[in-house]
Coordinates of C-alpha atoms in Angstrom, one line a residue:
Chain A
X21 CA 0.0 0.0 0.0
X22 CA 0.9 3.3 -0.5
X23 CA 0.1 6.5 0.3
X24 CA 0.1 9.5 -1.8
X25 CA 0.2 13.2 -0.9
X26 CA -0.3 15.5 -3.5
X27 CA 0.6 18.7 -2.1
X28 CA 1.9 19.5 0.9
X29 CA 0.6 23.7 1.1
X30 CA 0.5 24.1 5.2
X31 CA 4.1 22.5 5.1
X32 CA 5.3 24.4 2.7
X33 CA 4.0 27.6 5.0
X34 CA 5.4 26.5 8.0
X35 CA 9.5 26.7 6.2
X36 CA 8.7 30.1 4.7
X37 CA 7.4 32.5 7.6
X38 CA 10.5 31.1 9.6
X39 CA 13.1 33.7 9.8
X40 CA 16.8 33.0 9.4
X41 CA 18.1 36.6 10.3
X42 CA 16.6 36.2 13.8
X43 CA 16.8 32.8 14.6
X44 CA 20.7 33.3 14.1
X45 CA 20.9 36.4 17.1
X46 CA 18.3 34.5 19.1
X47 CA 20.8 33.0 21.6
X48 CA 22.3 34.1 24.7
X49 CA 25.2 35.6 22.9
X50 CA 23.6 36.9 20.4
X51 CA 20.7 38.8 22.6
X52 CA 23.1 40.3 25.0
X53 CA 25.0 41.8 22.0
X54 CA 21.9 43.7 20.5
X55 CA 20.9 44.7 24.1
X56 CA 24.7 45.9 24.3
X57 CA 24.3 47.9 21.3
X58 CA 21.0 49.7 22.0
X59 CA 22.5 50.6 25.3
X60 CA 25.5 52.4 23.9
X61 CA 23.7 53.8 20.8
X62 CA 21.5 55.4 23.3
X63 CA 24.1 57.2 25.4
X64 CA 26.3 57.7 22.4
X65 CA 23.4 59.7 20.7
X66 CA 22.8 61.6 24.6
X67 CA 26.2 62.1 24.8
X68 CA 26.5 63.7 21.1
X69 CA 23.7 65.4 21.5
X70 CA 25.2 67.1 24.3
X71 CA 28.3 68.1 23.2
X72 CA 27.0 69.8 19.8
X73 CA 24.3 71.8 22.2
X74 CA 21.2 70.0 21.1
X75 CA 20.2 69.0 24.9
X76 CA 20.9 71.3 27.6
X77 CA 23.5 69.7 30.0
X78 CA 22.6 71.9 32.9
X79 CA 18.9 70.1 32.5
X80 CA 19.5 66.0 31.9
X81 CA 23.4 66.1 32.3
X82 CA 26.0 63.9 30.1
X83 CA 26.9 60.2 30.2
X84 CA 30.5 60.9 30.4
X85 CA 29.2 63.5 33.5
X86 CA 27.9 60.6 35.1
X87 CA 30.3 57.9 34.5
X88 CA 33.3 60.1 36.1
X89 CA 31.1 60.9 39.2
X90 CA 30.1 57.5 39.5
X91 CA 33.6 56.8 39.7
X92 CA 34.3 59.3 42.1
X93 CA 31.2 58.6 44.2
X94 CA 32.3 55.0 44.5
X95 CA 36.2 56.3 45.1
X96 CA 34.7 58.3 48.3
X97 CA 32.6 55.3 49.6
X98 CA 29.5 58.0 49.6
X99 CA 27.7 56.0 46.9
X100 CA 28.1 52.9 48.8
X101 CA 26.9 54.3 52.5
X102 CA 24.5 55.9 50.3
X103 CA 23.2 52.6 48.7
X104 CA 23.3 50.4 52.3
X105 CA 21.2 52.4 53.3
X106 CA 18.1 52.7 51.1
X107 CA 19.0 48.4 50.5
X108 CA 18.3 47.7 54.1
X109 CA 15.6 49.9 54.6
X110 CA 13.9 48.3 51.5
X111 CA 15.2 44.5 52.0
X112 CA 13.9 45.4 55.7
X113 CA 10.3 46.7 54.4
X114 CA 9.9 43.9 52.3
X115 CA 10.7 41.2 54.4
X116 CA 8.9 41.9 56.9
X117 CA 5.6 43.4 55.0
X118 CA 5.9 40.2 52.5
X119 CA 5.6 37.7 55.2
X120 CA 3.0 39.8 57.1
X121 CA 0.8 40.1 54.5
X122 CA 1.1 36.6 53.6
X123 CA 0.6 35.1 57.1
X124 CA -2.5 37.2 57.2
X125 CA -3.9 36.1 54.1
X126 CA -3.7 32.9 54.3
X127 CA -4.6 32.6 58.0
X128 CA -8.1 34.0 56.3
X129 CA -8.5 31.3 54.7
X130 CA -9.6 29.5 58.4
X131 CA -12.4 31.3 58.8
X132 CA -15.0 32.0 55.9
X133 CA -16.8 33.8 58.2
X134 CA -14.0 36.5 59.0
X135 CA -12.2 36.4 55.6
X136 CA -15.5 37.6 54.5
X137 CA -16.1 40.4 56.9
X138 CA -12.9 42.2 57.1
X139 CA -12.8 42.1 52.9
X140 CA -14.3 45.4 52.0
X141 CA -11.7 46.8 54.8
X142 CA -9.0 45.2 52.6
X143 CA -10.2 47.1 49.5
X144 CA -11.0 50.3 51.5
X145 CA -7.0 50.4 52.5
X146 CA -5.6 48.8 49.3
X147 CA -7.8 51.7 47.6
X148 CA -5.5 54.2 49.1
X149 CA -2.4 54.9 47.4
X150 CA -0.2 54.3 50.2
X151 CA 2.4 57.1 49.7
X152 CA -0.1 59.5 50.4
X153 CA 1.1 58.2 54.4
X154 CA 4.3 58.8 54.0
X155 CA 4.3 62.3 55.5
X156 CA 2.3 60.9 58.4
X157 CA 4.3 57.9 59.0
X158 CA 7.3 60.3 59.3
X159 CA 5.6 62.3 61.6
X160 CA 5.1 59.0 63.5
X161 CA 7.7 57.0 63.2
X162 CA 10.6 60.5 62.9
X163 CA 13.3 60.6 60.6
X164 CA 15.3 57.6 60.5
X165 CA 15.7 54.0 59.6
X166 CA 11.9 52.8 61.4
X167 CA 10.0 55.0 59.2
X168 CA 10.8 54.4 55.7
X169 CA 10.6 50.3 56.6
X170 CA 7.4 51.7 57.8
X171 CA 6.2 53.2 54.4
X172 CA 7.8 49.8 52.6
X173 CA 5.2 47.8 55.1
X174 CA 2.8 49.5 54.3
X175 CA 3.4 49.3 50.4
X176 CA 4.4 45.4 50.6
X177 CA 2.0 43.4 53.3
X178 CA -1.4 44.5 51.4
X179 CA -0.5 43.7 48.1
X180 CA 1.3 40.0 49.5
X181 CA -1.8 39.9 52.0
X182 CA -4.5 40.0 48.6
X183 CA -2.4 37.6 46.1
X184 CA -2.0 35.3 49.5
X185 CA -5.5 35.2 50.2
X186 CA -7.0 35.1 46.5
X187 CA -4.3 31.6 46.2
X188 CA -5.5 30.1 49.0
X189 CA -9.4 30.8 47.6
X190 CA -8.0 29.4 44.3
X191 CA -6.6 26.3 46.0
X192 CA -7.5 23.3 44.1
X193 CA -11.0 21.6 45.6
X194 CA -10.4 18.3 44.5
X195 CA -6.9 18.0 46.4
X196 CA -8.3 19.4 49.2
X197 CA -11.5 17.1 49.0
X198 CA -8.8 14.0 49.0
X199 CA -7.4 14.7 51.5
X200 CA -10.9 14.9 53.7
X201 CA -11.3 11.4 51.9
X202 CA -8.2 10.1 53.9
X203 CA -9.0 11.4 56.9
X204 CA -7.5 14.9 57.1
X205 CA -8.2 17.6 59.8
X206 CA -8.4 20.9 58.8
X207 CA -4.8 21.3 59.7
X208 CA -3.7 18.9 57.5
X209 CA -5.8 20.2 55.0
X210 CA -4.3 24.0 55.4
X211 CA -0.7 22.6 55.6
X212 CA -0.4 20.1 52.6
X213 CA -2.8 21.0 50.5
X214 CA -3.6 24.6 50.3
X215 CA -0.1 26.1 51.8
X216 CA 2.0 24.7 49.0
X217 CA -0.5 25.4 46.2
X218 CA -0.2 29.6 47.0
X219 CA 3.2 29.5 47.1
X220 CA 3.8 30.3 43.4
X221 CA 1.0 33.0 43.8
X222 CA 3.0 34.5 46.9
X223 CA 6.6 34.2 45.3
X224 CA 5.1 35.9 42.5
X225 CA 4.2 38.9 44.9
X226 CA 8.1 38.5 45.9
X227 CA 8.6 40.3 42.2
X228 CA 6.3 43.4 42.8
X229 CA 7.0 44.0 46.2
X230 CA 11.0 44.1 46.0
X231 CA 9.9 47.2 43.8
X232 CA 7.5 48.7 45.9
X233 CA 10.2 48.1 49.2
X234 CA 12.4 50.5 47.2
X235 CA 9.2 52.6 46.1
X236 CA 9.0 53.1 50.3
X237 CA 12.6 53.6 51.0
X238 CA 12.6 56.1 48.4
X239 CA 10.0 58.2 48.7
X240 CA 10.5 57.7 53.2
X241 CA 13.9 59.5 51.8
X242 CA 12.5 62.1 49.8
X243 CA 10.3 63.4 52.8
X244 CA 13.0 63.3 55.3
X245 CA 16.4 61.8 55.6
X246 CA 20.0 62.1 55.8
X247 CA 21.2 59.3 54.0
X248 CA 20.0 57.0 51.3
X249 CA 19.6 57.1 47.5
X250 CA 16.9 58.9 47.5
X251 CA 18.2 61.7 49.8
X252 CA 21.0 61.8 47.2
X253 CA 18.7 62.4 44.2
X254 CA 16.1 64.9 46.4
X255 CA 18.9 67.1 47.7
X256 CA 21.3 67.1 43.8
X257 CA 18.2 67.6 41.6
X258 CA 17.5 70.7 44.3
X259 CA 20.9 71.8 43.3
X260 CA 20.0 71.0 39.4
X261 CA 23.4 68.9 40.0
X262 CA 21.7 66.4 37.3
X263 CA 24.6 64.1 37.1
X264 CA 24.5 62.8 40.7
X265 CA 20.6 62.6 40.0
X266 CA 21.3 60.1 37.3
X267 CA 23.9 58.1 39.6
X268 CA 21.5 57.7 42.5
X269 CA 18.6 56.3 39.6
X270 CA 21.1 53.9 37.8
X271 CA 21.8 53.0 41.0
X272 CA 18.3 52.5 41.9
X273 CA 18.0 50.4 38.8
X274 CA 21.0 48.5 39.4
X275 CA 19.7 47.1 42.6
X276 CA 16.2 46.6 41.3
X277 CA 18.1 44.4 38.7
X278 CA 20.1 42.1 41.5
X279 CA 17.1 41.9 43.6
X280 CA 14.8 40.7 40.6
X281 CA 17.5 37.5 40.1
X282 CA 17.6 37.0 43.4
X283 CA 13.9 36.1 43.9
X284 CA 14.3 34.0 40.7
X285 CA 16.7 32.0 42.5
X286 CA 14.5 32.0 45.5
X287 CA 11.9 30.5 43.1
X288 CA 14.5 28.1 41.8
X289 CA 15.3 26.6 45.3
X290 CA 11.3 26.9 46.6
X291 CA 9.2 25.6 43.6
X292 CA 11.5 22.3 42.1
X293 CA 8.2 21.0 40.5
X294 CA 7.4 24.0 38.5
X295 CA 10.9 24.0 36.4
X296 CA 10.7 20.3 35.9
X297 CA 9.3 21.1 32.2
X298 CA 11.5 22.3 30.2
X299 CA 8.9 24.1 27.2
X300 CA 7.6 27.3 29.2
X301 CA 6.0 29.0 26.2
X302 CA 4.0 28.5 23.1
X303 CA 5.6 29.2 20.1
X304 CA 3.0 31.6 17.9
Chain B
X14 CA -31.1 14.4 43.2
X15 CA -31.3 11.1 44.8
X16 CA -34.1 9.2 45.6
X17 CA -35.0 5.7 47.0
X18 CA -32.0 4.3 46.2
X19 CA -30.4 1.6 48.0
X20 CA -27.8 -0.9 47.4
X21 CA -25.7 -3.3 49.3
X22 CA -22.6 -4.8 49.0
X23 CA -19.9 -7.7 49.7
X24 CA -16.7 -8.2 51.4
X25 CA -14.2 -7.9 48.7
X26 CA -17.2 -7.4 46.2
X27 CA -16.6 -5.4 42.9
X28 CA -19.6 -3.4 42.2
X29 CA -20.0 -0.9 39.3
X30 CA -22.2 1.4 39.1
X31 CA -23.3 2.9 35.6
X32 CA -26.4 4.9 34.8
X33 CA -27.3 8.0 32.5
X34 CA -24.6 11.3 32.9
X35 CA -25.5 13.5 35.8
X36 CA -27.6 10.8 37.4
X37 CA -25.8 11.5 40.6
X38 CA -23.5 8.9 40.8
X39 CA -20.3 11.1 41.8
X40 CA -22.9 12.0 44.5
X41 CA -23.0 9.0 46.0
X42 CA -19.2 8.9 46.2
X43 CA -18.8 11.8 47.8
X44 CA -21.9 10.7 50.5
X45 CA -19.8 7.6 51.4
X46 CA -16.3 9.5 51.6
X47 CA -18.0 11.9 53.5
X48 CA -17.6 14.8 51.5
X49 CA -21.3 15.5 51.9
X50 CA -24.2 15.1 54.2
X51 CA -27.1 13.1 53.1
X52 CA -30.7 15.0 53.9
X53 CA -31.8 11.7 54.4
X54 CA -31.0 8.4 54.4
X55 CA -28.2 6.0 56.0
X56 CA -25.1 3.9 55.6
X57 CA -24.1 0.4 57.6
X58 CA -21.5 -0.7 57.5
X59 CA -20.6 -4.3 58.8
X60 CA -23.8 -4.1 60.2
X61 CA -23.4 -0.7 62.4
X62 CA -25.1 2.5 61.1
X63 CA -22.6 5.0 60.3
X64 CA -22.2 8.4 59.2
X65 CA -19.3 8.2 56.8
X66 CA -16.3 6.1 55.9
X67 CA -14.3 8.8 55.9
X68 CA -10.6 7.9 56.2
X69 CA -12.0 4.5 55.6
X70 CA -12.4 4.9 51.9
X71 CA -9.4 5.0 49.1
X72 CA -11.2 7.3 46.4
X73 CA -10.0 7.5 43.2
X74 CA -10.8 9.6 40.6
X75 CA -10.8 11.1 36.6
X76 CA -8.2 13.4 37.3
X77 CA -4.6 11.3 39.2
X78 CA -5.4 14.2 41.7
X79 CA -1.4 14.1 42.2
X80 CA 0.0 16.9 44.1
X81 CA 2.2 18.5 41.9
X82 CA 4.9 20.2 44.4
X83 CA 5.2 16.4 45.5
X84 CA 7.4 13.5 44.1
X85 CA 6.0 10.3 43.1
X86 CA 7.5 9.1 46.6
X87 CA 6.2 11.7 48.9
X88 CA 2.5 11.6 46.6
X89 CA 2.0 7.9 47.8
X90 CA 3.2 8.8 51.4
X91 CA 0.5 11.4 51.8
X92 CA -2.6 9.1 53.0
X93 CA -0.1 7.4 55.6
X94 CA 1.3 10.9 56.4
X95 CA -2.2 11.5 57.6
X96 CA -2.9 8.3 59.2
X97 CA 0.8 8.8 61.3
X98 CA 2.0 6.4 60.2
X99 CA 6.1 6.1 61.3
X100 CA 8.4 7.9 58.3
X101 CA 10.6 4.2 57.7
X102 CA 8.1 2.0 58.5
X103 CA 5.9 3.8 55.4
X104 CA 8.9 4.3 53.3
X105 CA 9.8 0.7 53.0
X106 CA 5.8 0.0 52.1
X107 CA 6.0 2.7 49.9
X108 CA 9.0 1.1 48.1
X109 CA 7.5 -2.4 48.0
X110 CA 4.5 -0.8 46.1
X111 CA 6.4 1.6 43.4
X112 CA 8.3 -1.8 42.9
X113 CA 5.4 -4.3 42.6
X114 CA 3.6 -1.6 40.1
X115 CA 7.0 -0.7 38.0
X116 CA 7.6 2.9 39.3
X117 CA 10.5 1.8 41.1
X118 CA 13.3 4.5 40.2
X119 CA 10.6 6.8 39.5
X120 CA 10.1 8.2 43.2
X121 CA 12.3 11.2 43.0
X122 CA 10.3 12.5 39.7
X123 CA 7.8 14.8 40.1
X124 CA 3.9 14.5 38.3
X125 CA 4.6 16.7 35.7
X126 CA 7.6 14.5 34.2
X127 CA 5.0 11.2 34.0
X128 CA 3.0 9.6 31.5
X129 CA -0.8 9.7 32.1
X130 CA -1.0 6.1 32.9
X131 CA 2.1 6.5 35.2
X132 CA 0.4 9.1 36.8
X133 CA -2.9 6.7 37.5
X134 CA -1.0 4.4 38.5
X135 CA 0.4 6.5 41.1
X136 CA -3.0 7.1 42.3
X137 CA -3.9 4.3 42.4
X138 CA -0.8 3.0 44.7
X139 CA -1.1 5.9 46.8
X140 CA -4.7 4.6 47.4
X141 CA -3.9 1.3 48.0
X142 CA -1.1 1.9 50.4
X143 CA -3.6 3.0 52.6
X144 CA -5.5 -0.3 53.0
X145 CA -8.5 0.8 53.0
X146 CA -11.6 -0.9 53.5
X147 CA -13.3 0.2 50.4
X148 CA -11.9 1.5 47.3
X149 CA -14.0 4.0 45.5
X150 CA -13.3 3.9 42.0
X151 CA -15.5 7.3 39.9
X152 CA -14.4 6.4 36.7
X153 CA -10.6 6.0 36.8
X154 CA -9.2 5.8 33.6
X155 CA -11.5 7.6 31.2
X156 CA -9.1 9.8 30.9
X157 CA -6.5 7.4 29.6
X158 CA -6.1 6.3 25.8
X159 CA -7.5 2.5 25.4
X160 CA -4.4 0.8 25.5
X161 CA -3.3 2.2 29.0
X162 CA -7.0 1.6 30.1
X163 CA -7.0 -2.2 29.4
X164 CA -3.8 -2.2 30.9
X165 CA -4.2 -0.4 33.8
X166 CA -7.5 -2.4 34.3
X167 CA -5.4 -5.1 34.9
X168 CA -3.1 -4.0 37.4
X169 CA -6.1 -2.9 39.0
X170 CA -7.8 -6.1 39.0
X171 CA -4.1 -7.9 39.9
X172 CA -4.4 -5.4 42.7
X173 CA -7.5 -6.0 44.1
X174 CA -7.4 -9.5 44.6
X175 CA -3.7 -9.4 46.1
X176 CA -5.0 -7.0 48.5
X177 CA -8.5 -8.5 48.9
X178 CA -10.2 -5.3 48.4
X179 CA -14.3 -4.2 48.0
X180 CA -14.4 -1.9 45.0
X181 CA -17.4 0.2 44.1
X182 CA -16.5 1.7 40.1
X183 CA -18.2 4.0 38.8
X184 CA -18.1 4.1 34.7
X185 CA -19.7 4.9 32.0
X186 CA -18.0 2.3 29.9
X187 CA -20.0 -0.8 30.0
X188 CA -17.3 -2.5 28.5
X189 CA -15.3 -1.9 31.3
X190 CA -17.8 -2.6 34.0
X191 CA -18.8 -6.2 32.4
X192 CA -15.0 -7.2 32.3
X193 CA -14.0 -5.8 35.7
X194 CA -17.1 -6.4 38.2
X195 CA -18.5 -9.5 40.2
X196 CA -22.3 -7.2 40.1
X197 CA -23.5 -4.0 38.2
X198 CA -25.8 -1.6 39.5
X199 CA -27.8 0.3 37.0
X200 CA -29.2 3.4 37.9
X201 CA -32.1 5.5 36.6
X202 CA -31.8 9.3 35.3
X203 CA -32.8 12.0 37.5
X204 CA -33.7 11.4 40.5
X205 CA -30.9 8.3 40.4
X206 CA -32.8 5.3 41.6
X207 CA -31.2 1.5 41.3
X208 CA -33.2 0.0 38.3
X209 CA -31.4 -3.9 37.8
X210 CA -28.4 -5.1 39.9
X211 CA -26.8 -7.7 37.6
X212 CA -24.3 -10.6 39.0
X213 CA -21.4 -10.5 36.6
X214 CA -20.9 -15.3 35.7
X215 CA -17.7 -14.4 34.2
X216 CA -14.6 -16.5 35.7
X217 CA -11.7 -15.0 33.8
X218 CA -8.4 -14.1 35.2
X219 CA -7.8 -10.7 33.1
X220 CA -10.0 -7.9 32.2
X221 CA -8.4 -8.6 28.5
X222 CA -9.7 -12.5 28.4
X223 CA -12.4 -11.6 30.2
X224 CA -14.1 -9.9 27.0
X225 CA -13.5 -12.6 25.3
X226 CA -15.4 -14.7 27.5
X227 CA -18.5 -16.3 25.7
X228 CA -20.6 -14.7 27.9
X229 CA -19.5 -11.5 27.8
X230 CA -21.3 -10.1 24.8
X231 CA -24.4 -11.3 26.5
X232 CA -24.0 -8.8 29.6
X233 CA -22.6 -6.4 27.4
X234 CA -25.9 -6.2 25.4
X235 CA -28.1 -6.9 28.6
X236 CA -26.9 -3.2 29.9
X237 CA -27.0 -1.6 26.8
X238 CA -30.7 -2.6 26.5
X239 CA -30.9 -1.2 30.0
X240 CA -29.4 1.9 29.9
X241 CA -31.1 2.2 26.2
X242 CA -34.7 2.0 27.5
X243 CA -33.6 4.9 29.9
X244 CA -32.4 7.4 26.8
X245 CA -36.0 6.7 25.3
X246 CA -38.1 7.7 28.8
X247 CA -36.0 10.5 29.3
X248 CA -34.7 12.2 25.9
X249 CA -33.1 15.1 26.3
X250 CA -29.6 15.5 27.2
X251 CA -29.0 12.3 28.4
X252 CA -26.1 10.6 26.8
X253 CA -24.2 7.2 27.8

């Protein structure tokens, strides 16, 4: 027997809308180069444009501006005290709002009863953007180190107490009903069944709140402070010393960066049994 | 949902229970495990009345209902994990299971990295290895491609008689309830009540050689006539 196919039209498709340009730069090598060249296309043109008087330097400064301060700033150790402190203050925040928030959400899972009443409270305070505390919190908490963890707390725990509480709603039934099956307390229930299944939900808050930690330590500096990077950039774009504004923001996005790998290799070392596939995408 | 409907069964029976979709048989699965309350009605059990078998039951269902963050090791644990059981002493059972069932060198791999029938089979050990008294079965391996079916029907079968189980299945493969089951319940649509229990004559030592038992078509066409007469009282949306 044999089988006969005429024309092959979808296969014939599939070879042509493949691109061989791309598919060569699409490796590691090959990404980090074009992400290397955007990078110093952009401050080449910044820099040009500088230097033949097409943007003001007094108003967004010069790469070259920033580079040898950055150098200097590092020489000194000023950029370092500078950046300890708004890292522990946010690290600080974060920690300790994260796991806050967390406990609290999924301790509301226990009671139906009180998950539902205190839930329009939950949407009252998340409704509130939270920085408009910060000039109260520093009135309570003064100056110092307590209240920009403070204004990081208050950024973190609600949005790690909503994503905690909606996972643990979300917790697969059917596990949970299995467990009943065998003879499971509520407990048991809480702690191998619905615990573990939030846990990619609440490292996923990990993400958005080691932003908004900083978003606290920054903005706690802004108001009132005598250290940190955000005292740095509030007292040099005062002074329209632009330059040092730009260090204490690349610095700022630095850290962001570092913190961001961290939690993925928190997620790594927490959730084995997600990474155990290796296709994470569909191909379009 | 349900209404007059009683039933009884054996030590180490294997019952199956098939009857028209939404006829509430998952219902009375989750009555015995003790998921829900009955308005009405009771259960004995060796001759006691009782509310549920809860902890009593091994339930089994369409989905392997495998915890995903667990391995195949710590999956089959779980049910002894809840009963207390001493870490080595359910270990070493667990290992003399994955053997006897071919997962051995599989108990490090998490759900994800299994075939579906591994996966089954997985449930189905981590059922077993609690020893309990009844095994509810609500439809197992329809979610399994035929070949994996038959053959998990067998290990099944194997399983139950090493183990000396009672198994109530429910199915809606008649196929599979005539080559697995000592009886067979029908049940009626909506309200579910039990229309014919039929005794299952079939002495064969395999699901497989089992349907090709002379008798078999017989049954087989016994409940289709059954559950036929059903889709003409009741027409609409009722599909077997």
């Amino acid at each position: 027997m044999t089988i006969v196919i005429r024309d092959t039209p979808s296969l014939q498709k599939r070879k042509r809308r493949a691109a061989p340009r791309l598919a060569a730069l699409d490796t590691t090598i090959g990404r980090a180069l074009v992400q290397a060249v955007a990078v110093a296309a952009f401050f080449a043109a910044w820099e040009l444009g500088v230097r033949l008087g097409w943007i003001s330097n007094f108003l967004v400064g010069s790469p070259v501006g920033i580079f040898n301060l950055t150098i200097r700033l590092i020489a000194n150790g000023e950029l370092l005290v500078d950046t300890s402190y708004t890292l522990f203050e946010a690290i600080l925040g974060f920690v300790i709002g994260t796991i806050m928030g967390s406990l609290l959400g999924l301790a509301l899972w226990y009671s139906v009863f009180v998950a539902r009443l205190v839930e329009p409270f939950i949407v009252a305070i998340n409704s509130v953007p939270k920085i408009a505390l910060a000039p109260i919190i520093v009135l309570w908490f003064g100056t110092g180190l307590v209240s920009k963890v403070a204004l990081s707390v208050s950024l973190t725990a609600i949005v790690a107490l909503i994503a905690a509480y909606q996972a643990a709603k979300d917790a697969d039934t059917d596990l949970q009903s299995l467990l009943i099956s065998m003879g499971a307390t509520k407990h048991q229930v809480f702690f191998k069944a619905v615990v573990p299944s939030t846990l990619p939900a609440i490292i996923a808050t990990f993400r958005i709140n080691i932003g908004f930690g900083l978003v606290g330590a920054v903005v706690g500096e802004f108001i009132s402070s005598q250290h940190g990077l955000g005292h740095m950039i509030f007292t040099a774009s005062s002074l329209y010393d632009l330059n040092t504004v730009w260090v204490g923001l690349f610095t700022l996005m630095v850290i962001g960066f570092i913190l961001y790998y961290v939690i993925d290799i928190i997620e790594r070392a927490t959730l084995p049994w997600k990474l155990s596939s290796t296709t994470h995408q569909v191909q379009v | 949902m349900l209404e007059d409907l009683s039933f009884s069964i054996n030590e180490r029976d294997f019952v199956s229970i098939i009857g028209p979709s939404g006829c509430g048989k998952t219902t009375i699965f989750n009555i015995i495990a003790g998921l829900l309350e009955p308005d009405s009605g009771s259960i004995l059990y060796r001759g006691e009345e009782i509310e549920s078998l809860r902890g009593r039951v091994g339930y089994m269902m369409q989905k392997d209902l495998l915890f995903p963050w667990r391995t195949v090791l710590q999956n089959v644990l779980l049910g002894l994990e809840m009963k207390g059981v001493a870490r080595e002493v359910a270990e070493a059972r667990a290992h003399e299971y994955l053997k006897q069932f071919g997962l051995a060198g599989f108990e490090n791999a998490y759900p994800k990295t299994l075939s579906g029938g591994m996966r089954q089979r997985v449930a189905l050990i981590r059922t077993l290895i609690m020893d309990p008294d009844i095994l509810l079965l609500d439809e197992p391996f329809s979610a399994l491609d035929y070949q994996t079916r038959l053959y998990l029907e067998g290990v099944l079968k194997d399983a139950v008689e090493t183990y000396n189980k009672t198994v109530i299945l429910v199915t809606h493969d008649i196929d599979e309830a005539v080559a697995l089951s000592k009886r067979v319940v029908v049940l009626s649509g909506r309200p579910a009540r039990v229309k014919t229990v039929h005794t299952i004559d079939i002495d064969a030592r395999s699901p497989i050689a089992a349907r090709s038992d002379s008798q078999f078509s017989g049954y087989f066409h016994a409940l289709c006539a059954e559950l036929d007469i059903q889709t003409e009282k009741t027409p609409a949306g009722t599909t077997t």
